[in-house]
Short mmCIF file of N, CA, C and O in Angstrom, two decimals:
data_model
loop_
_atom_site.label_atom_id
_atom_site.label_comp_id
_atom_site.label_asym_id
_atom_site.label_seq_id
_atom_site.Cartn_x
_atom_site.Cartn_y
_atom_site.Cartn_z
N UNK A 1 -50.09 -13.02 83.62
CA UNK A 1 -51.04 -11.97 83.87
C UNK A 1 -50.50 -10.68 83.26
O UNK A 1 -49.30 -10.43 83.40
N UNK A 2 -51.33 -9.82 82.56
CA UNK A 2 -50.58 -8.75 82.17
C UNK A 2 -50.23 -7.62 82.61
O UNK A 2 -50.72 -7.35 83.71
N UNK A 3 -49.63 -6.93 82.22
CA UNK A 3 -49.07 -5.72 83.55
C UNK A 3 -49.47 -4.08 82.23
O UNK A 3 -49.76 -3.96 81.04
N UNK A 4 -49.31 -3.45 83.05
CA UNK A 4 -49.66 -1.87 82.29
C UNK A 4 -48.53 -1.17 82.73
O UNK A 4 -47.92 -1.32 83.79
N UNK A 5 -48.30 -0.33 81.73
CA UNK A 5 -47.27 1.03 82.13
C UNK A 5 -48.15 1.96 81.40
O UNK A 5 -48.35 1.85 80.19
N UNK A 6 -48.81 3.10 82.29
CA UNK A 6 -49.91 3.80 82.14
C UNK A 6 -49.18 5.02 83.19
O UNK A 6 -48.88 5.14 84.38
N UNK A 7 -49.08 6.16 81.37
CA UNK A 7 -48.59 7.79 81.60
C UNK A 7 -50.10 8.61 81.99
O UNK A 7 -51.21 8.38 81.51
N UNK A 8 -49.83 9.38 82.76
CA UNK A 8 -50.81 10.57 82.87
C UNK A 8 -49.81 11.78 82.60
O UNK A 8 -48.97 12.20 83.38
N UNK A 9 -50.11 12.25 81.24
CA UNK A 9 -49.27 13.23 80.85
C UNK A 9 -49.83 14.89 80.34
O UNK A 9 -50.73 15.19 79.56
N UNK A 10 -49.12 15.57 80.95
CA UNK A 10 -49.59 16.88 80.51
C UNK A 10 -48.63 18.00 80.15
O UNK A 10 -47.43 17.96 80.39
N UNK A 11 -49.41 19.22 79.43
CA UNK A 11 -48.55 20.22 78.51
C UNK A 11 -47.40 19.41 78.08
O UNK A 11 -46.28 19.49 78.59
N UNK A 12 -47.74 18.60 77.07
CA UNK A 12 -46.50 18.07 76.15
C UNK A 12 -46.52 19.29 75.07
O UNK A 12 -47.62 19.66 74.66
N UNK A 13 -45.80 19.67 74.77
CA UNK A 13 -45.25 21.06 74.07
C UNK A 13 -44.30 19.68 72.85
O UNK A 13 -43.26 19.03 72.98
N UNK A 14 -45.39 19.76 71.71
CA UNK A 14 -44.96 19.19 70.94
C UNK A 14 -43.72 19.78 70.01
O UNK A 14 -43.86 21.00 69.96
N UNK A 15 -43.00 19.52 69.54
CA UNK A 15 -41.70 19.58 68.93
C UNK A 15 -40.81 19.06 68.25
O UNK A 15 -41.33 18.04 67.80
N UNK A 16 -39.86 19.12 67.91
CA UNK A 16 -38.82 18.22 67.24
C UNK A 16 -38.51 17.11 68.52
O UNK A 16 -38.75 15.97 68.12
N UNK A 17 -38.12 17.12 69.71
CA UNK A 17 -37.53 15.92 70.77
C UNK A 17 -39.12 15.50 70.88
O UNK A 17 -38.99 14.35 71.31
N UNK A 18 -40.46 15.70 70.77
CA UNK A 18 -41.30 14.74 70.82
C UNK A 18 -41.28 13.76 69.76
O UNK A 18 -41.27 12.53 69.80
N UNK A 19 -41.27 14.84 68.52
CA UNK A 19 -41.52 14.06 67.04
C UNK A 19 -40.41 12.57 67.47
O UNK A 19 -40.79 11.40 67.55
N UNK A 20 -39.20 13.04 67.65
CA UNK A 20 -38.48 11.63 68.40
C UNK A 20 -38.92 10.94 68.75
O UNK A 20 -39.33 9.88 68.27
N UNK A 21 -38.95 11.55 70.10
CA UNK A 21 -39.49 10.29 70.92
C UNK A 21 -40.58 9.12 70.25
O UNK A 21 -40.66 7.90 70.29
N UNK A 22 -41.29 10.14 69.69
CA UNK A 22 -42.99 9.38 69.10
C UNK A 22 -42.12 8.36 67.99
O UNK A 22 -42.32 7.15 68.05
N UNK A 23 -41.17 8.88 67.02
CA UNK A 23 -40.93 7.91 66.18
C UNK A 23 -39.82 6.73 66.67
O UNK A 23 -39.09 6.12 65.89
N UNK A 24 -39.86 6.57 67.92
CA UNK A 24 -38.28 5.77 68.61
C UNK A 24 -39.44 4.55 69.27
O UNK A 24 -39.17 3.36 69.09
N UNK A 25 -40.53 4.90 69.92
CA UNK A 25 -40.70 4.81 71.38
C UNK A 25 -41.53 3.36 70.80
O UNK A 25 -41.15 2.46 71.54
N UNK A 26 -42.34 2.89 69.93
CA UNK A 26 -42.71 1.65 69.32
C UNK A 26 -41.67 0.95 69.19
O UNK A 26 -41.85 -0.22 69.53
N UNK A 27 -40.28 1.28 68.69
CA UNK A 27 -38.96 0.04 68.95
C UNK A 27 -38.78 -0.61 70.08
O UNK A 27 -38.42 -1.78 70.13
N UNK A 28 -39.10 0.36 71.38
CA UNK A 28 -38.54 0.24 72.50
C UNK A 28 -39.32 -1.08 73.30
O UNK A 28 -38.74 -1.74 74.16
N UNK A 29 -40.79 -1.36 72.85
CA UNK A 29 -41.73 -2.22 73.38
C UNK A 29 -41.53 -3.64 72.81
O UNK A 29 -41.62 -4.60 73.56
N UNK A 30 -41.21 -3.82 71.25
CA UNK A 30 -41.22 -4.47 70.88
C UNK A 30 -40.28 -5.68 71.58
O UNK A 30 -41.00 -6.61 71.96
N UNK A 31 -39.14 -5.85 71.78
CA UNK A 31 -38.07 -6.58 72.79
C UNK A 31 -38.96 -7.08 73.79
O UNK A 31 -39.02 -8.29 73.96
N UNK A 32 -39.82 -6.13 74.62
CA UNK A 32 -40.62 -6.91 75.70
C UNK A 32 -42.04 -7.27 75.78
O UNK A 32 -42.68 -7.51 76.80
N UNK A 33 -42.46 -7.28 74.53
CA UNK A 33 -44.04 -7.74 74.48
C UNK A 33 -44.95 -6.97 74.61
O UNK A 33 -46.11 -7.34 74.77
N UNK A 34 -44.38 -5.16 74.54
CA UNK A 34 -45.45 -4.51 74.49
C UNK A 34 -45.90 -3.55 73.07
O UNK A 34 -45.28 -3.21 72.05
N UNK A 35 -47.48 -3.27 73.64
CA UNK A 35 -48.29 -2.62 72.45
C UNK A 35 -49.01 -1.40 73.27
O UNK A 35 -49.47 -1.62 74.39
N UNK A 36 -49.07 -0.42 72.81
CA UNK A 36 -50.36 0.08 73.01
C UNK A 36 -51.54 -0.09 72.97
O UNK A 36 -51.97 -0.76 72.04
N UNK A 37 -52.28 0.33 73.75
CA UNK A 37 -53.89 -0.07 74.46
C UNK A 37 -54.65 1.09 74.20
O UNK A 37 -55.74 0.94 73.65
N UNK A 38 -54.16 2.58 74.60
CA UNK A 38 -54.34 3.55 74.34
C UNK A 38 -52.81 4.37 74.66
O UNK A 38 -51.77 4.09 75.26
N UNK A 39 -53.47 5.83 73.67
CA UNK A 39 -52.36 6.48 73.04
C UNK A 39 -52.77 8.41 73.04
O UNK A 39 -53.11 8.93 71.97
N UNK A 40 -52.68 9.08 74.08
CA UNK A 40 -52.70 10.21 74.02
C UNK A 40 -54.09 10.70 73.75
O UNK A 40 -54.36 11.60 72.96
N UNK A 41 -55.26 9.78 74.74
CA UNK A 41 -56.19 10.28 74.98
C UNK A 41 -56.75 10.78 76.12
O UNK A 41 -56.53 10.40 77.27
N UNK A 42 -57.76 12.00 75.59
CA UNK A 42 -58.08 12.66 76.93
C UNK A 42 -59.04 11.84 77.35
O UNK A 42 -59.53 11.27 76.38
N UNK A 43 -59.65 11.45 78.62
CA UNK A 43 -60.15 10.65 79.37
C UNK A 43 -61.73 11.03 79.41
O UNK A 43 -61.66 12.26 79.45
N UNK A 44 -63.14 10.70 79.43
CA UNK A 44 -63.99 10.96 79.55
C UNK A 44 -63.89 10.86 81.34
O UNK A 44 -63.89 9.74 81.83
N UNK A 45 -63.81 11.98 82.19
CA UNK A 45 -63.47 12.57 83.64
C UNK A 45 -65.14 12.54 84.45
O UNK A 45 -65.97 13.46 84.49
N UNK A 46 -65.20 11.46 84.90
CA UNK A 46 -66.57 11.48 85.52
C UNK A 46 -66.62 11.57 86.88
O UNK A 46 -67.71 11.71 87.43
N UNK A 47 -65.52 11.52 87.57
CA UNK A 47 -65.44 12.14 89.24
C UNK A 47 -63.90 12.61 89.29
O UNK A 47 -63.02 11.85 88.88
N UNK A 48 -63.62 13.80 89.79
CA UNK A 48 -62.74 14.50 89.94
C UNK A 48 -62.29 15.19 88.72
O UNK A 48 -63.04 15.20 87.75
N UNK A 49 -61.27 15.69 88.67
CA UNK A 49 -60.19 16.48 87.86
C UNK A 49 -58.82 15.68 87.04
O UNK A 49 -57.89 15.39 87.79
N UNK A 50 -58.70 15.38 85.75
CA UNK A 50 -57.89 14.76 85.03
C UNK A 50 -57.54 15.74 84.03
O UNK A 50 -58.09 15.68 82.92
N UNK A 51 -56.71 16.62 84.28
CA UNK A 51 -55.95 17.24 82.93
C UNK A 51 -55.02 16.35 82.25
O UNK A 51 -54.42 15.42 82.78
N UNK A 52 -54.97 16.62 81.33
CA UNK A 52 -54.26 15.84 80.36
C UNK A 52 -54.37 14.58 79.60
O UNK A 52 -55.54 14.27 79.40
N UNK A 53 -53.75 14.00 79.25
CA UNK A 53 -53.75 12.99 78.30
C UNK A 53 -53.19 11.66 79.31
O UNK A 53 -52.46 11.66 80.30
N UNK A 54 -53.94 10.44 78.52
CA UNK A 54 -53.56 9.04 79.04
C UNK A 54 -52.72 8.29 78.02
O UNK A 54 -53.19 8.48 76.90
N UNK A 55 -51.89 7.70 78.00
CA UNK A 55 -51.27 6.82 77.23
C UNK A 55 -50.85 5.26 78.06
O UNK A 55 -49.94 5.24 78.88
N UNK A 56 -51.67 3.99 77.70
CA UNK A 56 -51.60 3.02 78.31
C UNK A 56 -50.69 2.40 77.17
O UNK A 56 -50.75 2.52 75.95
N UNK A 57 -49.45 1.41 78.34
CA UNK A 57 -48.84 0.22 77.22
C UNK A 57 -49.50 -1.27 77.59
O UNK A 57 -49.92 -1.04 78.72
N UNK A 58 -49.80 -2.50 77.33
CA UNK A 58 -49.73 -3.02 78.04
C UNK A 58 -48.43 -4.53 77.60
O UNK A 58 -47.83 -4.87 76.59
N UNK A 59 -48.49 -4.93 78.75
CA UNK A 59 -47.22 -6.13 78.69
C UNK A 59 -47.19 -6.95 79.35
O UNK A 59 -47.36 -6.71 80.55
N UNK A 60 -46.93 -8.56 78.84
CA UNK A 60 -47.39 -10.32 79.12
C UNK A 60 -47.34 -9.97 80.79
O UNK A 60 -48.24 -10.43 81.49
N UNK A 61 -46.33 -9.21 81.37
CA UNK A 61 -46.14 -9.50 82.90
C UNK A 61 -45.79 -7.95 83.19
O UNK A 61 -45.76 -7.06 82.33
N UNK A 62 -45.51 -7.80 84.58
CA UNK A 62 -44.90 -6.52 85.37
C UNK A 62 -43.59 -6.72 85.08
O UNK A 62 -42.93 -5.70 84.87
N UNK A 63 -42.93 -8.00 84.98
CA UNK A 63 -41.33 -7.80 85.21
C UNK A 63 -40.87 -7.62 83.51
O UNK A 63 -39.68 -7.42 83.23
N UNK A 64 -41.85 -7.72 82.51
CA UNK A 64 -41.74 -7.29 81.16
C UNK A 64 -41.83 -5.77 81.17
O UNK A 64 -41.11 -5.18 80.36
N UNK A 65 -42.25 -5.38 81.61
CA UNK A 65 -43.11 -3.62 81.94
C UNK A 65 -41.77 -3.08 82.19
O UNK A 65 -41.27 -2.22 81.46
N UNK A 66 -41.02 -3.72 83.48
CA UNK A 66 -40.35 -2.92 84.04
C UNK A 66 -38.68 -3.09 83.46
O UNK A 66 -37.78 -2.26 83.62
N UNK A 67 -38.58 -4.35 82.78
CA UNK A 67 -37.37 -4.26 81.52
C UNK A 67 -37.72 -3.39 80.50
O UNK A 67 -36.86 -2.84 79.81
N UNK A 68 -39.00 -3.19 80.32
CA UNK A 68 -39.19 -2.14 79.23
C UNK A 68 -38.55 -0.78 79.47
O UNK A 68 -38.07 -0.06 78.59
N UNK A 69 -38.60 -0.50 80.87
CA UNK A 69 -38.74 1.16 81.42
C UNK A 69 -36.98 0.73 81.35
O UNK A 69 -36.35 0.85 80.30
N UNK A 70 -36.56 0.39 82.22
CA UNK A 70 -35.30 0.38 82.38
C UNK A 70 -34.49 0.18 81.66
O UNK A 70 -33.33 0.53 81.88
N UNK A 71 -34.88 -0.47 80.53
CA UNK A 71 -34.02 -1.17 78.78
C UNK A 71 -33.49 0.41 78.39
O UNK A 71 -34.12 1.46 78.30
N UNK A 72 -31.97 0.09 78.19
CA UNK A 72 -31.19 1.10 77.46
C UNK A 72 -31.54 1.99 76.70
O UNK A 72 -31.19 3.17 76.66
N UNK A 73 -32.72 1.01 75.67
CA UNK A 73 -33.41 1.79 74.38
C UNK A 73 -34.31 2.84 74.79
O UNK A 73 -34.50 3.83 74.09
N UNK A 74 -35.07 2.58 76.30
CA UNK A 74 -35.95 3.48 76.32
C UNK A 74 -34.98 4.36 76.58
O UNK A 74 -34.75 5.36 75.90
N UNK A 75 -34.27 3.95 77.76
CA UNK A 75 -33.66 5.34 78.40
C UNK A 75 -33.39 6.21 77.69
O UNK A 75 -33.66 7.41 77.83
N UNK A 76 -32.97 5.82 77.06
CA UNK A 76 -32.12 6.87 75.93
C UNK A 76 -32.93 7.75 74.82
O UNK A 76 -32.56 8.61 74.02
N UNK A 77 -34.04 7.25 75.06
CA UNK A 77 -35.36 8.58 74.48
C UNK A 77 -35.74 9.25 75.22
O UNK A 77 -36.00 10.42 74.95
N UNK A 78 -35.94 8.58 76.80
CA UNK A 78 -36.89 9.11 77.75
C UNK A 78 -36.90 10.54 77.93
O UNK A 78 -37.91 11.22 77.80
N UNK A 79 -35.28 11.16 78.34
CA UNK A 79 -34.90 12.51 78.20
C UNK A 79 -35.74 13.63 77.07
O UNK A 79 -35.84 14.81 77.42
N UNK A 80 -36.26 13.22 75.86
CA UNK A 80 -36.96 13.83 75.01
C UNK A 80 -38.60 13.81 75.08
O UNK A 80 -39.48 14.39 74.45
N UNK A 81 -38.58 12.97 76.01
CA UNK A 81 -39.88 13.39 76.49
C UNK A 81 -40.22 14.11 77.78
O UNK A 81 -41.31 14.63 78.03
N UNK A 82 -39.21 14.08 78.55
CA UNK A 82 -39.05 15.00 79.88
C UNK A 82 -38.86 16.09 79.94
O UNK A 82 -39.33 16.91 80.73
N UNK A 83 -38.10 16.23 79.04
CA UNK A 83 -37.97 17.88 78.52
C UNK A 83 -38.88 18.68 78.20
O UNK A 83 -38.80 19.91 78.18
N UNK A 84 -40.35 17.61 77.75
CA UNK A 84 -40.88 18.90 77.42
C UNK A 84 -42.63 18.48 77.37
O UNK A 84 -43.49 18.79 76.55
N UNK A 85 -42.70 17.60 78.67
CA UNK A 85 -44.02 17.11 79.36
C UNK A 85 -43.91 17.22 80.93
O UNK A 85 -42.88 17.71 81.40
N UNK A 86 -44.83 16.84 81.68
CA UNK A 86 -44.86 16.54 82.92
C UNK A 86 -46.01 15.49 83.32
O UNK A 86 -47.17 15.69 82.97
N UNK A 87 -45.75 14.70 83.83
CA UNK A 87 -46.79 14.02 84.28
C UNK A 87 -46.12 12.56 85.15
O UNK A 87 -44.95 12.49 85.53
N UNK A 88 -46.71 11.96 85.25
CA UNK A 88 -46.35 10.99 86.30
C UNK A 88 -46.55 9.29 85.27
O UNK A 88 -47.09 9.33 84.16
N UNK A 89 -46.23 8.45 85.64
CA UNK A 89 -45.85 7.17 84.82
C UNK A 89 -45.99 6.18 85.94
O UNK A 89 -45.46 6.51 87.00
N UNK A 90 -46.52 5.22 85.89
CA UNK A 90 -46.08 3.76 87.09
C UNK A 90 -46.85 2.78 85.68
O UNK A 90 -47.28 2.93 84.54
N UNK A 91 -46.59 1.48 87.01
CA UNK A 91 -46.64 -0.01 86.07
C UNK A 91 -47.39 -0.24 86.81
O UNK A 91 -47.24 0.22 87.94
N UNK A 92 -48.45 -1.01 86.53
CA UNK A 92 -49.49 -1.44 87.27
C UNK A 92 -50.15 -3.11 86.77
O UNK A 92 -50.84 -3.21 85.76
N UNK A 93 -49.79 -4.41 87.69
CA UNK A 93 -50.68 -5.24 87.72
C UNK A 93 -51.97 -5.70 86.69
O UNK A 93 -53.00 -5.15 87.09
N UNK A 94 -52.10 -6.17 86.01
CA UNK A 94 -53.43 -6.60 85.48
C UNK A 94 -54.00 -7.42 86.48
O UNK A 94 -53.53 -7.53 87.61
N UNK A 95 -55.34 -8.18 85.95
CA UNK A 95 -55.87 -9.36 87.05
C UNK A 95 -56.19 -10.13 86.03
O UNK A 95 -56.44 -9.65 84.93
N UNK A 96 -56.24 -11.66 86.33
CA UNK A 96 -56.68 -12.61 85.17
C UNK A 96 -57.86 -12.59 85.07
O UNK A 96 -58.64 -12.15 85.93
N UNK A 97 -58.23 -13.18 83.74
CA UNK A 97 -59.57 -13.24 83.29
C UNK A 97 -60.69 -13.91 84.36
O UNK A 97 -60.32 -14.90 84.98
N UNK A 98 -61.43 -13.62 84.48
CA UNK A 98 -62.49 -13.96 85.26
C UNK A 98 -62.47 -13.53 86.67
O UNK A 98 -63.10 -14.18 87.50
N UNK A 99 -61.75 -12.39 87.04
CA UNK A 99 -61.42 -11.54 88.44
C UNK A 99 -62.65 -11.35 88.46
O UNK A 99 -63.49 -11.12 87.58
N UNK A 100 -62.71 -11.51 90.04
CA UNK A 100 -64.41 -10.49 90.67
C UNK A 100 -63.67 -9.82 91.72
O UNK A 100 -62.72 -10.24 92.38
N UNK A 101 -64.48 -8.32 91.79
CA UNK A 101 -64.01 -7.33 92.58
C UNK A 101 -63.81 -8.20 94.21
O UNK A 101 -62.92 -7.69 94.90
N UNK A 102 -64.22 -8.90 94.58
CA UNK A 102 -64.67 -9.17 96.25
C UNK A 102 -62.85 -10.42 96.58
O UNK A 102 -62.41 -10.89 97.63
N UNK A 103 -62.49 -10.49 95.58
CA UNK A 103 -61.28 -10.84 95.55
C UNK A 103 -60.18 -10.28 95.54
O UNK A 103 -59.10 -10.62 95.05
N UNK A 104 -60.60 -9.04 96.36
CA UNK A 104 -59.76 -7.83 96.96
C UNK A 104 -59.61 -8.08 98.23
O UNK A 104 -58.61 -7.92 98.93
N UNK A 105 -61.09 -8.66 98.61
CA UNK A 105 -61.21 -9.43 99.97
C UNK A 105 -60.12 -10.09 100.85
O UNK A 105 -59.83 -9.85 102.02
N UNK A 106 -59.61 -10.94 100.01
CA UNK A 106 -59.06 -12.41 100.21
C UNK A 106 -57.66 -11.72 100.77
O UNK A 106 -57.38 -10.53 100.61
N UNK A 107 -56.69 -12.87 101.59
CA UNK A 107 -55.74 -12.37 101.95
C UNK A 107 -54.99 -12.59 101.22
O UNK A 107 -54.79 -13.61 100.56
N UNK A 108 -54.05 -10.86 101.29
CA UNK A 108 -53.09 -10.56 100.24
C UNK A 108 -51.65 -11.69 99.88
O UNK A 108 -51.08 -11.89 100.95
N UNK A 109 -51.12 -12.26 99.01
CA UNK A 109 -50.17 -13.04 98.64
C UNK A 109 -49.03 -11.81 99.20
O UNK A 109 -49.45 -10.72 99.60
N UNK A 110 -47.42 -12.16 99.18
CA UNK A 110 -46.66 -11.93 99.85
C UNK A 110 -45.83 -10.85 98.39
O UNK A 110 -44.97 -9.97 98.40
N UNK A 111 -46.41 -11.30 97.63
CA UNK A 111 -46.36 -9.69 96.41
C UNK A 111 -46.66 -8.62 96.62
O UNK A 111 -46.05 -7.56 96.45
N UNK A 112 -47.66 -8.86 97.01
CA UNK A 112 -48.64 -7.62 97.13
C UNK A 112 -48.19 -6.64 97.78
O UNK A 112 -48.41 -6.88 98.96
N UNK A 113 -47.43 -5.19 97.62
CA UNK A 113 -46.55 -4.73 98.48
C UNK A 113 -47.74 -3.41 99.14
O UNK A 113 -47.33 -2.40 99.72
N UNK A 114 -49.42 -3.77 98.87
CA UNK A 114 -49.89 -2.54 99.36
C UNK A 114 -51.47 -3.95 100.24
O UNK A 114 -52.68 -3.77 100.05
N UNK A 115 -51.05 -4.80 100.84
CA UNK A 115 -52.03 -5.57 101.48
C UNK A 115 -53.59 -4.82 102.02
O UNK A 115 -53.52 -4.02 102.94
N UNK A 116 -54.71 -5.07 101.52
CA UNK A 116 -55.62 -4.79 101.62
C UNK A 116 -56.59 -5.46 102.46
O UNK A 116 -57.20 -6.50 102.24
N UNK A 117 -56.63 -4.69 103.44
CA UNK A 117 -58.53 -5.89 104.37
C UNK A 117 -59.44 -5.11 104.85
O UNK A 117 -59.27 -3.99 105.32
N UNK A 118 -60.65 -5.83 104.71
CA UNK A 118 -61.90 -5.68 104.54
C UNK A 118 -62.16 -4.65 106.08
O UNK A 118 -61.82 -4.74 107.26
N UNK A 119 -62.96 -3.68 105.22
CA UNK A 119 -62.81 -2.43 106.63
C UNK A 119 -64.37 -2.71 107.56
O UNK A 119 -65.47 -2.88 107.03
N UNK A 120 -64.07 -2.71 109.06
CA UNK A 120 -64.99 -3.05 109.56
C UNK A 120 -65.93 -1.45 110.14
O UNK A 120 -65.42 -0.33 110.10
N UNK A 121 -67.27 -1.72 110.61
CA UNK A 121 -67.44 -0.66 110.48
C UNK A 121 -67.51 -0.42 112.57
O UNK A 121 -67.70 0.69 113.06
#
C-alpha cells in the first residue's frame, strides 16, 4: 500500500541552501522508492485557510517513507531547508485500490494508532 510524506510549507526564502536542497533532495528518494506526486504547489483552498505551498512524495509503503526521512542522505540536507522555511511534514498511509469511505467504519486493525468508530447520535 503506498504511503505519502506530504510538506505544508511556507515563506521558503529561496536562496543558495534551497537551490541545495532542491538539487540533493531527488537523490535522497531514489534508495527508497520515492517520486514526487506534487511539488511546490499552492492548493486550490475550498474550506478554510492554507498558506503556502504543498509538496507530496509518494512511497511503495510507510516504513519506505520513514527510511526515507531518517536516511543519512536526507538528514544531511534537511538543515538547508529549515533554515529558511517553516511548515510542518508527516507520512501518511495510502489505502488500496478500490477503498470505500464507509471502511472507516470497520474495526480498526491493531496499526492503526488513531482507532476510529462510528459516532452515535
Amino acid at each position: 500500500m503506498p504511503a505519502f510524506a506530504i510538506a505544508h510549507l511556507q515563506d521558503v526564502q529561496f536562496g543558495e541552501d534551497i537551490v541545495r536542497y532542491l538539487q540533493a533532495v531527488d537523490d535522497t528518494f531514489q534508495p527508497h522508492g520515492g517520486r514526487f506526486r506534487s511539488h511546490g504547489k499552492r492548493p486550490e483552498v475550498l474550506e478554510g485557510d492554507w498558506p503556502g505551498d504543498v509538496v507530496v512524495v509518494e512511497f511503495p509503503d510507510l516504513a519506505a517513507a520513514r527510511a526515507w526521512y531518517h536516511s543519512s542522505a536526507y538528514q544531511a540536507i534537511l538543515p538547508l531547508r529549515l533554515r529558511h522555511s517553516r511548515g510542518d511534514v508527516i507520512l501518511l498511509d495510502g489505502v488500496p485500490d478500490g477503498y470505500r469511505a464507509t471502511e472507516l467504519l470497520r474495526t480498526p486493525d491493531q496499526t492503526d494508532s488513531s482507532p476510529r468508530k462510528p459516532r452515535t447520535a
